Amino acid sequence: MKIVLQNVLWLLVSVAYQYFCLANESTTIGVIFSEEINQSAVVLKSTIHKKNTFDHIVYFRTNVKQVSKYDSFEASKTLCTILEEDDGVAAVISLNSPTIALLESTCAQFEVPFFMTSWKAPTTRQAETVFNFFPKAELFSQALAEVVRSLQWSSFVIVYEHEEGLVRMQDILKLQDISHDSKHNNIRVKQLGPGDDHRSLLKEIKNASETNIILDCETEHIIPILKQAKDQNLLNINNNYFLTSLDAHTLNYTELRTAANITTIRLFNYNTEDFNNILERWNLLNSYDKMISLEGHQIKTETVLFHDALLHLTTSINELLKTEKSITSNPINCFGSTTSRNGYTFASYMKERKPLLTLSGPIEFDNYGNRIDFNIHVVDVIENQILADWYASNSSLVLRRNSNEREFAAVTNLQKIVVNVTSRLGDPYLMKRTPEEGKTLYGNDRYEGYSMDLIQEVANIIGFRFEFHLTKDGQYGKWDESQKKWTGLVADLLEGRAQLAICDLTITHQRREAVDFSTPFMSLGISILYKEEAEEDINMFAFLDPFSMSIWIYTATLYLVISVVLYFISRMTPGDWENPHPCDENPEELENIWGIKNCLWLTLGSIMTQGCDILPKGISSRMAVSMWWFFSLIVTSSYTANLAAFLTKDRMESSIKGAEDLAKQTKIKYGALDGGSTMSFFRDSNVSTYKRMWINMESTRPSVFEKHNNDGVKRVQAQKGNYAFLMESTQIEYEIETKCDLKQVGGSLDSKSFGIAMPMNSGYRTAINKAILKLQENGKLKELKETWWKKKRKEPSCETVEAKDTTNSPELALANVGGVFFVLGIGIAIAVTVAICEFLWNVRSVSVEEHLTYWEALKVEFKFACNVWITKKRIKPVIAESSSSGSNKNDNKSMIHSIFQSAGSLLNLNN
Ligand code: ASP
């Protein structure tokens, strides 16, 4: 009711004023437009009404004509009509008209001020009566470039629809110089093809791993293109768009349901009080006419510029009249002779005057009517918030949000989606979980490991949901020069498949050029994984090792030869022929005890360092024996010394103590993980040792590189000391925790760290950094490492194994000296066999000599041998009667008898 009353009042006042003012001077303003001008029509009516109602200096009329956008002949004809009709026009305003140049030159010819509101390519000169309220092309281009620079995109693609778009982009294209040396830092330019289907172009962009897009197209094409981008997975949280259309804010983006960053620019801010007052006035008039209410976000740039142009024109005419100068608006015949007008004076007056109460901010023109003062607002279309302002007056961009606000916005965005985390399988970072029988695991439950727990902790702090995905090629991420693209986790981030990447992903400068990394969560360095000397080569006959087989054979041969030589020497030397009965001073015979048996005994006793009960007396034999003793002394001491060293050789240090030792030799092969940062370290190193190692690794066949760390570890184990694997220290630590045959050789060759990777300039990076710092400070990172490196191991730790296992103690194990026991056993067994043979042979002799049966002789001799009390033996055995009677008593008697007899003979030694 109130609004209706207001409207009626407004109408009455305006009609009354119009009537009153009819007597005053009136001026006509010509308007040419080429499209439906709903909003501009409202603006035209409202502004003219306001001027006519309140300023009442001049009464303004309008001559509005519509032309076809594509018919320039019609446009120029319409202009002539406007100029000629009635009282002529004071000025012409063109909205979205075609062939501006034609209208411009016609107006210039007749000194008619001409106003434009749309972008115009830069020209060296423009007629003096022309005014363009759209920012000057060069400055606009500069502003666009400044905005793009503030977005901090290292690479982007410009997608444009019309050729003129490229002119607008010229300053943006110059940004390429910033990152001139970087091969990954580039700007691509693509033109939208004819038709509505741009999927192939978007697919191309996606395949090029480009996530930052500048879209310069007609406003009505933006949403369909973004929808197609969504189909190509180009509209997720990591995708950034910059829409150059100044009407992009009028679109509805909610239907896209996207977390992508979409930024645009506006020439005005509709959230100010002044704007709302004017909007209210428009709506008042509009509601009377059409009952449609306009909202700030619906207002087009052209509408605002038209308002400002109209305002500037009408105010200038009024002001000029106040100074007693009038503006001539006599009709003009386009084809007749030129009538003199004061158009230039009027134009220069308008150029000098700075309009107030404009909607599109400060307005100032240069001598050629180009707008050189304006503000551009950088807007986030999804959040509908102004992020920054660019001021043409000082060519500066001022950010509205501080870093905290930007981070907050990014985190809020992250919380809205399910974050895709890309990773790769590798113990203990990410492993497949074994499901319980009959159960199938889905989603994150399929995996477990350090990475999973770490992301879970980070997600708990920041408050987002996540889902783990394995990267297709299983790689960490390297730049593939032939394909000109990244692989592995880095590619997943670049191609928008994931928002975070985590595993044992090393922060390298090359990767840092393509993606962002969080604060490191683990520090490490490259080291060498090597296998301990093979313990399964335990040798029972290790006591033979100190001498080679040939030395054993030579020594044994020498033993026999020396014994034989000694035998002959002692037979020859008179000193060894002795008197067998020393009491007989003139013996008839001399005796030589050095038979071959005694010679063998003496030489054996010497080499065994036991000596002998008999020794030679002859000079030459003593000389020979001395030499043999000398030989024995050297041989046995060398043997003793070597034996100790050989039996403890397992505990001796390996010959490889570090990378230098590996580089110097060629016997032990060494390699690294294929396509990882370890491999790159050697490939790109300038240190001569590492360079040499790289050349060696590269040229070795079969290849020494492994697809997976696990394969490298297995190869080290399988090739027992013939292969070393260059691996990151944290991984080595993990492997040697339970694989006790492996060891880390030397220290770290470099120092680096693992970080969580994310697309370049991710707004949530600071939040992730803070979360990692928090986890570091509260000891959670350490705890996670302890859990996955030690506590959750299925195999026992080497520390526990060693505590139980005595084989690793410094003493010699039985296994090492087992052979000595074996030799002793065999020797004793042979001795017992020989003794039995001797005994049986002796039984045979006794049976023959004593005319007994072999069985009887055996019984007697065996009984005697078993009787440990008797230590003397008769030359002839005593055959008791018992042998025939077989009585036990008699047996015992003869035994006792025999004992006494033996005892008697012992006491009576001389008998
Ligand atoms: N962590 C390494 C990487 O990120 C893999 C390696 O080379 O050991 O590439």
Coordinates of C-alpha atoms in Angstrom, one line a residue, residues 358-568:
T358 CA 28.7 7.5 -10.3
L359 CA 28.1 3.8 -9.8
S360 CA 31.3 2.6 -11.5
G361 CA 33.7 4.5 -9.3
P362 CA 36.0 7.3 -10.3
I363 CA 35.7 8.6 -13.8
E364 CA 38.3 10.6 -15.7
F365 CA 39.0 10.9 -19.4
D366 CA 42.1 11.5 -21.4
N367 CA 42.1 13.9 -24.3
Y368 CA 40.7 11.3 -26.6
G369 CA 37.8 10.4 -24.4
N370 CA 39.3 7.2 -23.0
R371 CA 38.4 6.4 -19.5
I372 CA 41.6 6.4 -17.5
D373 CA 40.3 6.3 -14.0
F374 CA 38.3 3.4 -12.7
N375 CA 38.4 0.6 -10.1
I376 CA 38.3 -3.1 -10.6
H377 CA 37.0 -5.4 -7.9
V378 CA 38.3 -9.0 -7.9
V379 CA 35.5 -11.2 -6.8
D380 CA 35.1 -14.8 -5.7
V381 CA 31.9 -15.8 -7.5
I382 CA 31.2 -18.8 -5.3
E383 CA 31.5 -17.0 -2.1
N384 CA 30.4 -13.7 -3.7
Q385 CA 33.1 -11.8 -1.9
I386 CA 35.5 -9.1 -3.1
L387 CA 39.0 -10.4 -2.7
A388 CA 40.9 -7.4 -4.0
D389 CA 40.7 -4.0 -5.7
W390 CA 42.7 -2.7 -8.5
Y391 CA 43.1 1.1 -8.7
A392 CA 43.8 2.5 -12.2
S393 CA 44.9 5.8 -10.6
N394 CA 48.1 4.2 -9.1
S395 CA 48.0 0.9 -11.0
S396 CA 48.0 -1.0 -7.7
L397 CA 46.2 -4.0 -6.5
V398 CA 45.1 -4.1 -2.8
L399 CA 44.1 -7.4 -1.3
R400 CA 41.1 -7.2 0.9
R401 CA 41.5 -10.5 2.7
N402 CA 44.5 -11.1 4.9
S403 CA 46.3 -14.5 4.8
N404 CA 44.2 -15.7 7.8
E405 CA 41.0 -15.0 6.0
R406 CA 42.2 -16.6 2.8
E407 CA 43.3 -19.7 4.7
F408 CA 40.0 -19.8 6.5
A409 CA 38.1 -19.7 3.2
A410 CA 40.3 -22.5 1.7
V411 CA 39.8 -24.7 4.8
T412 CA 36.1 -24.2 4.7
N413 CA 36.1 -25.2 1.1
L414 CA 38.1 -28.3 2.0
Q415 CA 35.7 -29.2 4.7
K416 CA 32.9 -29.3 2.2
I417 CA 34.3 -32.0 0.0
V418 CA 35.7 -35.5 0.4
V419 CA 39.4 -34.9 -0.1
N420 CA 41.0 -37.3 -2.6
V421 CA 44.4 -38.5 -1.2
T422 CA 46.7 -40.2 -3.7
S423 CA 49.3 -42.6 -2.5
R424 CA 51.2 -45.7 -3.5
L425 CA 51.8 -49.1 -1.8
G426 CA 55.0 -49.4 0.1
D427 CA 55.8 -50.7 3.6
P428 CA 55.2 -49.3 6.1
Y429 CA 53.7 -46.2 4.6
L430 CA 50.7 -47.8 2.9
M431 CA 50.0 -51.5 3.0
K432 CA 47.0 -53.6 2.0
R433 CA 45.0 -54.8 5.0
T434 CA 44.1 -58.4 5.1
P435 CA 40.3 -58.8 5.6
E436 CA 38.8 -61.2 8.0
E437 CA 37.6 -64.4 6.5
G438 CA 34.5 -64.0 4.3
K439 CA 34.7 -60.2 4.6
T440 CA 35.5 -57.6 1.9
L441 CA 37.0 -54.3 2.7
Y442 CA 36.0 -51.1 1.1
G443 CA 37.3 -47.5 0.9
N444 CA 40.0 -46.5 3.3
D445 CA 39.6 -49.8 5.3
R446 CA 41.4 -51.5 2.5
Y447 CA 44.7 -49.9 3.5
E448 CA 46.7 -49.3 6.6
G449 CA 50.1 -47.7 7.4
Y450 CA 51.9 -44.6 8.5
S451 CA 50.5 -42.4 5.7
M452 CA 46.9 -43.4 6.5
D453 CA 47.4 -42.6 10.2
L454 CA 49.2 -39.4 9.5
I455 CA 46.4 -38.1 7.2
Q456 CA 43.8 -39.2 9.7
E457 CA 45.6 -37.1 12.4
V458 CA 45.8 -34.1 10.0
A459 CA 42.1 -34.5 9.0
N460 CA 41.1 -34.7 12.7
I461 CA 42.8 -31.4 13.3
I462 CA 41.5 -29.5 10.2
G463 CA 38.2 -31.3 10.1
F464 CA 37.9 -32.8 6.6
R465 CA 36.9 -36.2 5.2
F466 CA 39.3 -38.1 2.9
E467 CA 39.5 -41.1 0.7
F468 CA 42.7 -42.9 -0.3
H469 CA 43.4 -43.8 -3.9
L470 CA 46.4 -45.6 -5.4
T471 CA 48.2 -43.8 -8.2
K472 CA 47.8 -45.7 -11.5
D473 CA 51.4 -46.1 -12.5
G474 CA 52.6 -46.7 -8.9
Q475 CA 55.3 -44.0 -9.3
Y476 CA 56.4 -41.3 -6.9
G477 CA 56.5 -38.6 -9.6
K478 CA 59.1 -37.7 -12.2
W479 CA 59.2 -35.4 -15.2
D480 CA 58.9 -37.5 -18.3
E481 CA 60.8 -35.5 -20.9
S482 CA 59.5 -37.6 -23.9
Q483 CA 55.8 -37.2 -22.9
K484 CA 56.3 -33.8 -21.5
K485 CA 54.4 -34.6 -18.4
W486 CA 54.7 -35.7 -14.8
T487 CA 54.1 -39.2 -13.7
G488 CA 52.8 -40.8 -10.5
L489 CA 51.5 -38.9 -7.5
V490 CA 52.6 -35.5 -8.9
A491 CA 50.6 -36.2 -12.1
D492 CA 47.5 -37.0 -9.9
L493 CA 47.8 -33.6 -8.3
L494 CA 48.4 -31.8 -11.5
E495 CA 45.6 -33.5 -13.3
G496 CA 43.1 -32.8 -10.5
R497 CA 42.6 -36.4 -9.5
A498 CA 43.7 -35.6 -5.9
Q499 CA 44.0 -32.8 -3.5
L500 CA 46.7 -34.4 -1.4
A501 CA 49.6 -36.8 -2.0
I502 CA 51.3 -38.7 0.7
C503 CA 53.8 -41.6 0.9
D504 CA 57.6 -41.6 1.3
L505 CA 57.5 -38.7 -1.2
T506 CA 60.7 -36.7 -1.1
I507 CA 60.6 -33.0 -1.4
T508 CA 62.8 -32.1 -4.4
H509 CA 63.3 -28.8 -6.1
Q510 CA 62.1 -30.2 -9.4
R511 CA 58.8 -31.5 -7.9
R512 CA 58.5 -28.2 -5.9
E513 CA 58.2 -26.4 -9.3
A514 CA 55.1 -28.4 -10.1
V515 CA 53.4 -28.9 -6.8
D516 CA 53.4 -27.5 -3.3
F517 CA 54.8 -29.4 -0.3
S518 CA 53.8 -29.2 3.4
T519 CA 56.3 -28.8 6.2
P520 CA 58.4 -32.0 6.3
F521 CA 57.1 -34.8 8.5
M522 CA 60.2 -37.0 8.4
S523 CA 63.9 -36.3 7.8
L524 CA 66.3 -38.8 6.1
G525 CA 69.2 -39.2 3.7
I526 CA 70.3 -41.7 1.1
S527 CA 72.3 -44.6 2.5
I528 CA 73.5 -48.1 1.5
L529 CA 71.7 -51.3 2.3
Y530 CA 74.0 -54.3 2.2
K531 CA 73.9 -57.9 3.3
E532 CA 76.2 -59.2 6.1
E533 CA 78.7 -61.8 5.0
A534 CA 76.8 -65.1 4.5
E535 CA 76.5 -67.0 7.7
E536 CA 75.0 -70.0 6.1
D537 CA 78.5 -70.8 4.8
I538 CA 79.3 -72.3 8.3
N539 CA 82.0 -74.9 7.8
M540 CA 82.6 -77.8 10.2
F541 CA 86.1 -78.1 8.8
A542 CA 86.8 -74.4 9.3
F543 CA 90.0 -75.5 11.2
L544 CA 91.4 -76.5 7.8
D545 CA 90.8 -73.0 6.4
P546 CA 94.0 -71.4 7.8
F547 CA 96.0 -73.4 5.2
S548 CA 95.1 -74.0 1.7
M549 CA 94.6 -77.5 0.5
S550 CA 98.0 -77.5 -1.2
I551 CA 99.8 -76.6 2.0
W552 CA 98.0 -79.5 3.8
I553 CA 99.1 -81.9 1.0
Y554 CA 102.7 -80.6 1.0
T555 CA 102.9 -80.8 4.8
A556 CA 101.6 -84.4 4.8
T557 CA 103.9 -85.4 2.0
L558 CA 106.8 -83.7 3.7
Y559 CA 106.0 -85.5 6.9
L560 CA 106.3 -88.9 5.1
V561 CA 109.4 -87.9 3.2
I562 CA 111.2 -86.5 6.4
S563 CA 110.3 -89.7 8.3
V564 CA 111.9 -91.8 5.5
V565 CA 114.9 -89.5 5.2
L566 CA 115.4 -89.7 9.0
Y567 CA 115.2 -93.5 8.8
F568 CA 118.1 -93.6 6.3

